[in-house]
CSV table of C-alpha atoms and ligand atoms in Angstrom, one decimal:
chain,number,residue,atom,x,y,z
A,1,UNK,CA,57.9,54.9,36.6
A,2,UNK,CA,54.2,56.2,35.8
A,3,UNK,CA,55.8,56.6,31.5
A,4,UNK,CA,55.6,52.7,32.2
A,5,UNK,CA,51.8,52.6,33.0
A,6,UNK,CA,48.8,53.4,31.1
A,7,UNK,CA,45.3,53.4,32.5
A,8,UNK,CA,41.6,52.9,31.8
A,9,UNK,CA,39.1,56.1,31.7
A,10,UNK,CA,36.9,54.1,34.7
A,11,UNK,CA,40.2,53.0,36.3
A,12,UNK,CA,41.6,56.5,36.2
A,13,UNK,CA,38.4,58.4,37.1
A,14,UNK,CA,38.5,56.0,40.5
A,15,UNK,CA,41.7,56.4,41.4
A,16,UNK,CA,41.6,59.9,41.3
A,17,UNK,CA,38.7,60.4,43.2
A,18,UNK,CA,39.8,58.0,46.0
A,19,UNK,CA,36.8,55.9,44.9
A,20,UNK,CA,37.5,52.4,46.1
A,21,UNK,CA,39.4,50.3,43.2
A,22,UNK,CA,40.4,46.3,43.7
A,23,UNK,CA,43.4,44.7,41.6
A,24,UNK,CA,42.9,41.4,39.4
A,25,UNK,CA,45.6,39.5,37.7
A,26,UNK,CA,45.7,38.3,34.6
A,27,UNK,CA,47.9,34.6,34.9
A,28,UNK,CA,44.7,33.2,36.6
A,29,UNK,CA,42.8,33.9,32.8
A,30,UNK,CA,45.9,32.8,30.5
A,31,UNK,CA,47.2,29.9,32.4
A,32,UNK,CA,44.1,29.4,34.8
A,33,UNK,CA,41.3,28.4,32.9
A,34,UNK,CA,40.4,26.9,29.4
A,35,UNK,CA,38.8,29.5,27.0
A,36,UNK,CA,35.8,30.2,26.9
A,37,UNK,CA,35.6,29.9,30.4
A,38,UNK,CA,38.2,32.3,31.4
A,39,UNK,CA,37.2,35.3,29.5
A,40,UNK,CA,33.6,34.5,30.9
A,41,UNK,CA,34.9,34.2,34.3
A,42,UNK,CA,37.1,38.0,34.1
A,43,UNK,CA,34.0,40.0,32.7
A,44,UNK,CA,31.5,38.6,35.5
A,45,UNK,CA,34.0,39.3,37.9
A,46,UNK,CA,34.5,42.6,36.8
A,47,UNK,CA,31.3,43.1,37.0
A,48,UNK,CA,30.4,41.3,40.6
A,49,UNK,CA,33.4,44.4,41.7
A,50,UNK,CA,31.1,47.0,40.4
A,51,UNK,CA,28.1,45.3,41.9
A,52,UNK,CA,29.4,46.1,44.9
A,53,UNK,CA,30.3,49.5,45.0
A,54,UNK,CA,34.1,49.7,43.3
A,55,UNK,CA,36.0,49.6,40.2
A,56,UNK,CA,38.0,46.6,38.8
A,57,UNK,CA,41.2,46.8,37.1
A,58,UNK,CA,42.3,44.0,35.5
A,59,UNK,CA,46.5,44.0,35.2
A,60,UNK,CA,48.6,42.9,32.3
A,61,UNK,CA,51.7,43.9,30.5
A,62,UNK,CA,51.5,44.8,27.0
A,63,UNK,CA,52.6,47.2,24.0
A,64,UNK,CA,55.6,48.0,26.2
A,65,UNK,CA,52.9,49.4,29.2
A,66,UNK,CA,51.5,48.0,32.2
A,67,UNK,CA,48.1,48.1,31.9
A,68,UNK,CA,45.9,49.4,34.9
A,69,UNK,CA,42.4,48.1,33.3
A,70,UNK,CA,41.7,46.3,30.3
A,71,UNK,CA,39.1,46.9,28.1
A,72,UNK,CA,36.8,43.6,26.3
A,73,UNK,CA,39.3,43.1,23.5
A,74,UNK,CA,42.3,42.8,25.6
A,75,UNK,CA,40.8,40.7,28.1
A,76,UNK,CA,40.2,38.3,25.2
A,77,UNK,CA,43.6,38.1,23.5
A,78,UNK,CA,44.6,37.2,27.2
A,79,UNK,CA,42.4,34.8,27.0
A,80,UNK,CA,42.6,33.1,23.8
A,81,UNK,CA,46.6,34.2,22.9
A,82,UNK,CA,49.3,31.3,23.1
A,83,UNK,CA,52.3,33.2,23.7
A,84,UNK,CA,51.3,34.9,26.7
A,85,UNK,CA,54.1,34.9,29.1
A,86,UNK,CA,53.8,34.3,32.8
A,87,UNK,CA,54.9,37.5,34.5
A,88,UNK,CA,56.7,37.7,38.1
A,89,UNK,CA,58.7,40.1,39.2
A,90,UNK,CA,61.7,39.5,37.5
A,91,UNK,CA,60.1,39.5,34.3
A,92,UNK,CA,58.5,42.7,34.0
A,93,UNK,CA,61.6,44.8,32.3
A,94,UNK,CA,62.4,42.1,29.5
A,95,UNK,CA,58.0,41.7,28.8
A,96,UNK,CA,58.1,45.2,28.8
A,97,UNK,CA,61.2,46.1,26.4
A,98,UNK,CA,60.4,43.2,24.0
A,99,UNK,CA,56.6,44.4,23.4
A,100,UNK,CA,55.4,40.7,24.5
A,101,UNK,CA,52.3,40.1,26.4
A,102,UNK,CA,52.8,39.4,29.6
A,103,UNK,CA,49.9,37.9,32.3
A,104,UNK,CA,50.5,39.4,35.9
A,105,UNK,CA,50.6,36.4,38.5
A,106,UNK,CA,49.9,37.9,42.2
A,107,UNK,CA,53.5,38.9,42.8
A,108,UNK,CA,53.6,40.4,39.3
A,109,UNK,CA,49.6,42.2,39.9
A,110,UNK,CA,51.1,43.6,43.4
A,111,UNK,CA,53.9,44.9,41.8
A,112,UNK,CA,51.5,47.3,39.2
A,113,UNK,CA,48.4,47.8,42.2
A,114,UNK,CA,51.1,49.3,44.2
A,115,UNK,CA,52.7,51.5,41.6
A,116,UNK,CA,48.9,52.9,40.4
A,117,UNK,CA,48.1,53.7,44.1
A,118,UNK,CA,46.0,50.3,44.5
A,119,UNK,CA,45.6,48.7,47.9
A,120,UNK,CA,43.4,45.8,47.5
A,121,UNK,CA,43.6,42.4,44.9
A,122,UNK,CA,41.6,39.8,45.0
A,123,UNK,CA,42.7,36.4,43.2
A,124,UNK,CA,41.7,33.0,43.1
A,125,UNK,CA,44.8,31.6,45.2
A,126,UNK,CA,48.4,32.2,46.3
A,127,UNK,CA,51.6,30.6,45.1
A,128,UNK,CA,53.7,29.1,48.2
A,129,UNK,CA,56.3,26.6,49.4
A,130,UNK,CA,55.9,23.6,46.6
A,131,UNK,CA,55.9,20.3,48.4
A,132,UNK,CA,59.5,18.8,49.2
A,133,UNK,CA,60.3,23.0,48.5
A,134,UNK,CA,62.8,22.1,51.4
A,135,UNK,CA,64.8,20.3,48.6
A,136,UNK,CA,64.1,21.9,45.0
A,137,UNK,CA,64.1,25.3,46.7
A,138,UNK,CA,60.7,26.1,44.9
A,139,UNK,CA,58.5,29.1,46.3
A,140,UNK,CA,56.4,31.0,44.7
A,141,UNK,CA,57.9,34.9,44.4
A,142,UNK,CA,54.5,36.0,45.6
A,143,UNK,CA,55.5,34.8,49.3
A,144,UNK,CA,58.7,37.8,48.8
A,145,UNK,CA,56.1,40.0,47.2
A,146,UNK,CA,53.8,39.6,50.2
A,147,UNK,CA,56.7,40.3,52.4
A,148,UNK,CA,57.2,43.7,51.0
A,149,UNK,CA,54.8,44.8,49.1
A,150,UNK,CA,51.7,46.7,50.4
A,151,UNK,CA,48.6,45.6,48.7
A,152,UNK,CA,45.9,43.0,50.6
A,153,UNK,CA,45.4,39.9,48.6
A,154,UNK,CA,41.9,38.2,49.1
A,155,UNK,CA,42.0,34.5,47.8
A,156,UNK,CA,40.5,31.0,49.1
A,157,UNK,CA,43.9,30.7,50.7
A,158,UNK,CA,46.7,28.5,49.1
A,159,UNK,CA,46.0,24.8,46.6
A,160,UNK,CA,47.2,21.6,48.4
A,161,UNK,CA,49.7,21.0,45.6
A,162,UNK,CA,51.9,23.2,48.1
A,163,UNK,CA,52.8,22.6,51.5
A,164,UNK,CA,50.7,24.3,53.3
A,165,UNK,CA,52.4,24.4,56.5
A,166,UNK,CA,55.7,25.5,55.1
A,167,UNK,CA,53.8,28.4,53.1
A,168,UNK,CA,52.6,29.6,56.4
A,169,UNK,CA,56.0,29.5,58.2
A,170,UNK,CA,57.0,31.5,55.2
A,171,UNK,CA,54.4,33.8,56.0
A,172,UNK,CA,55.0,34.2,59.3
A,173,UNK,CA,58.2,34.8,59.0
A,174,UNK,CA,58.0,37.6,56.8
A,175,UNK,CA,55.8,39.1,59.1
A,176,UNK,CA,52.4,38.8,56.7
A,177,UNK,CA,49.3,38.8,58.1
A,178,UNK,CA,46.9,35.9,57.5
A,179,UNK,CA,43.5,37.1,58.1
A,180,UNK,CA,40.5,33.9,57.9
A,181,UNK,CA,37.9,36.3,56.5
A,182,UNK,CA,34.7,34.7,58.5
A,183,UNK,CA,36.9,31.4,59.0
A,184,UNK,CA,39.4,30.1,61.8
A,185,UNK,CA,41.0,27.4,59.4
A,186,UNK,CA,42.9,28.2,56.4
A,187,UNK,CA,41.2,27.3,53.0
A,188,UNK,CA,42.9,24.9,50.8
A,189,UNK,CA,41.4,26.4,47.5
A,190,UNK,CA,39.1,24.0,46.6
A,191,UNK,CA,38.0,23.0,50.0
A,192,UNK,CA,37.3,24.8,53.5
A,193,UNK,CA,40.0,23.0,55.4
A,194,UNK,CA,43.3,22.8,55.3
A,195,UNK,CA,44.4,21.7,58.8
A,196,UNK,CA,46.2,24.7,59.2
A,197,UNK,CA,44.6,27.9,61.3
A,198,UNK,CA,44.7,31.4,60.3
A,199,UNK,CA,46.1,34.3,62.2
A,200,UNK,CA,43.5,36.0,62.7
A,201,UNK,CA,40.1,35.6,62.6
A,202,UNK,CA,37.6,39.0,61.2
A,203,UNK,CA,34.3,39.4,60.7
A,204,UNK,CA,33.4,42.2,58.4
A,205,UNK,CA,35.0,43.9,56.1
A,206,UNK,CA,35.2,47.4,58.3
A,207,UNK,CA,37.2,45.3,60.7
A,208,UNK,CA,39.4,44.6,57.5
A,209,UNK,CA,40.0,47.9,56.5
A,210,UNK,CA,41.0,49.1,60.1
A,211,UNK,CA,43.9,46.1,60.0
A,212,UNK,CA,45.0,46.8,56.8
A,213,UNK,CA,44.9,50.8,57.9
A,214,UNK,CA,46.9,50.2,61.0
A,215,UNK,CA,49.5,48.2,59.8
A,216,UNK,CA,50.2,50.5,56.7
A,217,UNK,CA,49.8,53.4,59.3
A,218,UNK,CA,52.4,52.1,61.6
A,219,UNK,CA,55.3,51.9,58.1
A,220,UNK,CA,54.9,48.4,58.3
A,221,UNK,CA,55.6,47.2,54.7
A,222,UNK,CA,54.3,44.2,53.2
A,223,UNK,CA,50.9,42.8,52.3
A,224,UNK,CA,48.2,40.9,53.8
A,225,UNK,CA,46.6,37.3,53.1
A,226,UNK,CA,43.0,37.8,53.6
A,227,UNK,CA,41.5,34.3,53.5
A,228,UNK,CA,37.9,33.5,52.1
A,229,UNK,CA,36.9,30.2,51.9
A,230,UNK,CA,34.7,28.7,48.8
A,231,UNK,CA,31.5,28.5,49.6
A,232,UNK,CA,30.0,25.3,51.2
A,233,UNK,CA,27.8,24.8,48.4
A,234,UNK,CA,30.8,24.8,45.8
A,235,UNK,CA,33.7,23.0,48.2
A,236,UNK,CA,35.1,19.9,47.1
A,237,UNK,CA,36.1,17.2,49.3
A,238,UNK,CA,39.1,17.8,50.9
A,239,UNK,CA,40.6,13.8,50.7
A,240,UNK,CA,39.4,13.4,46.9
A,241,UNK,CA,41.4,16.2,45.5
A,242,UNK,CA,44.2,15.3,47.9
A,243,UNK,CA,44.2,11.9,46.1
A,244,UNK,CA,44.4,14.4,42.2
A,245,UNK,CA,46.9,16.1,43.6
A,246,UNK,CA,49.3,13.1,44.2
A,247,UNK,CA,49.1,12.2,40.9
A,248,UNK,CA,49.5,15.3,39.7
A,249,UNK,CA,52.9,15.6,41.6
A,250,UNK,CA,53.9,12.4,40.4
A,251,UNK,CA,53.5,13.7,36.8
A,252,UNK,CA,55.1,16.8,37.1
A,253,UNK,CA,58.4,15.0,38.4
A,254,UNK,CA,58.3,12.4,35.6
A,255,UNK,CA,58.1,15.0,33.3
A,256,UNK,CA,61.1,17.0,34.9
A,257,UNK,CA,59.0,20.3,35.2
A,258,UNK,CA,60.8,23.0,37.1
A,259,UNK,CA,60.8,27.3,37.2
A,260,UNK,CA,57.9,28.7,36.7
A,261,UNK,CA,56.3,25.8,34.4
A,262,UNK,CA,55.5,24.0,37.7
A,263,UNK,CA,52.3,26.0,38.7
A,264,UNK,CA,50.6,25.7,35.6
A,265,UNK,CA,51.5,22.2,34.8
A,266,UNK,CA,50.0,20.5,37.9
A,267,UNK,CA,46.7,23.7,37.9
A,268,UNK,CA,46.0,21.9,34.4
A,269,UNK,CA,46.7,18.2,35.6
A,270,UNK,CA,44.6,18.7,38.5
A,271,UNK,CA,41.5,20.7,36.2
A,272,UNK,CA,41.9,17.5,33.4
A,273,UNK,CA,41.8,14.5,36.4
A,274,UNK,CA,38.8,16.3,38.2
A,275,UNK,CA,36.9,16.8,34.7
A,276,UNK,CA,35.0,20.4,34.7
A,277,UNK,CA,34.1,20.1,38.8
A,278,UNK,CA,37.4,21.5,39.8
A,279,UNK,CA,36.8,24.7,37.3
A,280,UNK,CA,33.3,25.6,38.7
A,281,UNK,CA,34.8,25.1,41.9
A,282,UNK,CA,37.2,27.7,40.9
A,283,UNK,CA,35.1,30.1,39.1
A,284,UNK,CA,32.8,30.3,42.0
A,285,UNK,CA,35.8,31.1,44.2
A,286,UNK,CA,37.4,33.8,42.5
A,287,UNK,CA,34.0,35.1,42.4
A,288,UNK,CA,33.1,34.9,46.1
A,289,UNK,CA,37.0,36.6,46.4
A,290,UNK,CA,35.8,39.9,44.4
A,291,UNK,CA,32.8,40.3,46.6
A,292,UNK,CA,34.4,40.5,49.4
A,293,UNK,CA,37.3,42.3,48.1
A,294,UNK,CA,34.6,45.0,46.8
A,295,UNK,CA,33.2,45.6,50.2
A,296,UNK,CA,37.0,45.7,51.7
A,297,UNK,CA,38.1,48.3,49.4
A,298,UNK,CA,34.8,50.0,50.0
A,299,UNK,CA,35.4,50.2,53.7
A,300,UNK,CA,38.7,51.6,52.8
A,301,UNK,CA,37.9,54.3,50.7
A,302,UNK,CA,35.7,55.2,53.5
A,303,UNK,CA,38.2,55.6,56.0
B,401,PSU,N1,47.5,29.1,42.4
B,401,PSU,C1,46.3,28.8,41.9
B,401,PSU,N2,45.8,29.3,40.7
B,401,PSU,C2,46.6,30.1,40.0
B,401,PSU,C3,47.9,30.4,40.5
B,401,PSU,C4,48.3,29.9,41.7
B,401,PSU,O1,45.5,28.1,42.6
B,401,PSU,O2,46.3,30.5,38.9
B,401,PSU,C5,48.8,31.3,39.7
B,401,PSU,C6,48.8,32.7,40.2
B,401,PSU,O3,49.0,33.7,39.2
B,401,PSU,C7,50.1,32.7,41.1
B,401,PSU,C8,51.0,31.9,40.3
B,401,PSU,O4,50.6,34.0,41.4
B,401,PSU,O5,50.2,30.9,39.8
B,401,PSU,C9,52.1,31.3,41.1
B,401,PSU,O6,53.1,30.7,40.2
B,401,PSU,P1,54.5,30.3,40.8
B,401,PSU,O7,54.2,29.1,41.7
B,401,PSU,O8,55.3,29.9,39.6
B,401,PSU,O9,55.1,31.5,41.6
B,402,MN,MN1,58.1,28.2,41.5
């Protein structure tokens, strides 16, 4: 498997020093955000990780390699090439083989942490159970990913365009842990609330790390949700983007969007009917999600 990966010096020097090392995918860049926003957004985040006492490495498929770090010219072309693919985990051996470029969503970037010996990603939010998922059968392959995979995902919790509640059941199901990282409510993203609760409720990021320790400890597979809300001072309201969201549904079934087109076609309806609040809302959060994702792997590596 490791012929399949190649590595950055920083990335490698981390890793094999034990030095504390957190994940970031690459889909959030190519079909997150508009350019030059999303490039912006990767190098401050990168940098926010390093702030905080570990090393980023940013995941994306290219050349034929899966690359563990990305250096500044590769995190543009994700940001400003067209034909970047969307990569799950059924896509990685055709991206690969074909020499395409290929942007890591979180199933695809827990797939690669957990192959280069990484335990903790942080992300803006989770795919889930789609709305009416009950019918079409949509869910995200990160909810399988979660369920097997053993790498903690930090995020603002899932986007109302899902159904949160079904996501959840998924979850628990599964046996994955939702963690409300300083919160008792699950984040919707954008907004604080949800409706829905979390789990469990921690406090620090030591009390992460010993969760995450024990349950890998005890051979129990499968990742963690580890929930941060957006800050107050950058939360939408909760009603106002439900009302976006609707049409944003309504769109997508007009247009007779399925597979893995859905995600991104509603994230971009939703960014064009909000204007640019709903990508400053975002930025912030992905931001707030390395922070804390620094400190978790830091109290990891310490362990
Ligand atoms: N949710 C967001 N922003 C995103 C995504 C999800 O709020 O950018 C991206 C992530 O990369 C996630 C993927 O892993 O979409 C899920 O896509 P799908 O629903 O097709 O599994
Ligand atoms: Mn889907």
């Amino acid at each position: 498997m490791k012929q399949y990966l190649t590595f950055t010096e920083e990335v490698q020097h981390a890793l094999a020093n034990n030095l504390p090392v957190v994940a970031l995918e690459t889909t959030i860049i190519s079909h997150g955000m508009p350019y030059p926003q999303n490039v912006q957004m990767a190098k401050e985040v990168e940098q926010i990780i390093r702030d905080n006492g570990a090393v980023p490495a940013t995941i994306g498929l290219m050349d034929g390699k899966i690359k563990i770090g990305l250096n500044e010219a590769e995190l543009e072309e994700f940001a400003t090439n067209k034909s970047v693919e969307k990569v799950s985990r059924r896509d990685f051996p055709y991206i690969l083989t074909s020499g395409k470029i290929g942007a890591t969503t979180v199933a695809a970037t827990m797939i690669a942490a957990q192959m280069a010996g990484i335990k903790i990603f942080a992300t803006g939010g989770i795919g889930g159970v789609h709305r009416e998922g009950e019918v079409t059968m949509d869910v995200s392959a990160d909810l399988t990913e979660l369920a097997q995979t053993n790498v903690a995902v930090i995020c603002a919790g899932a986007k109302s365009i899902l159904d949160i509640g079904r996501t959840l059941e998924y979850l628990e199901t599964h046996g994955v842990p939702v963690i409300g990282y300083k919160c008792s409510e699950f984040p919707s993203f954008y907004s604080r609330e949800s409706g829905f609760g979390v789990d469990f409720n921690l406090e620090s990021p030591e009390a992460v790390a010993s969760m995450l320790a024990a349950k890998w400890e005890l051979g129990l597979n499968g990742g963690a949700v580890i929930a941060n809300p957006v800050p107050q001072e950058h939360a939408l309201n909760f009603a106002e983007i439900e009302a976006v969201i609707l049409k944003a549904l309504a769109e997508a079934k007009e247009n007779n969007i399925t597979g893995k087109k859905v995600t991104p076609f509603i994230l971009d309806k939703v960014k064009q009917l909000t204007a640019g609040k709903s990508l400053q809302t975002n930025i912030a959060l992905v931001k707030h999600n390395a922070e804390v994702a620094a400190k978790i792997a830091a109290a990891l590596a310490s362990k």
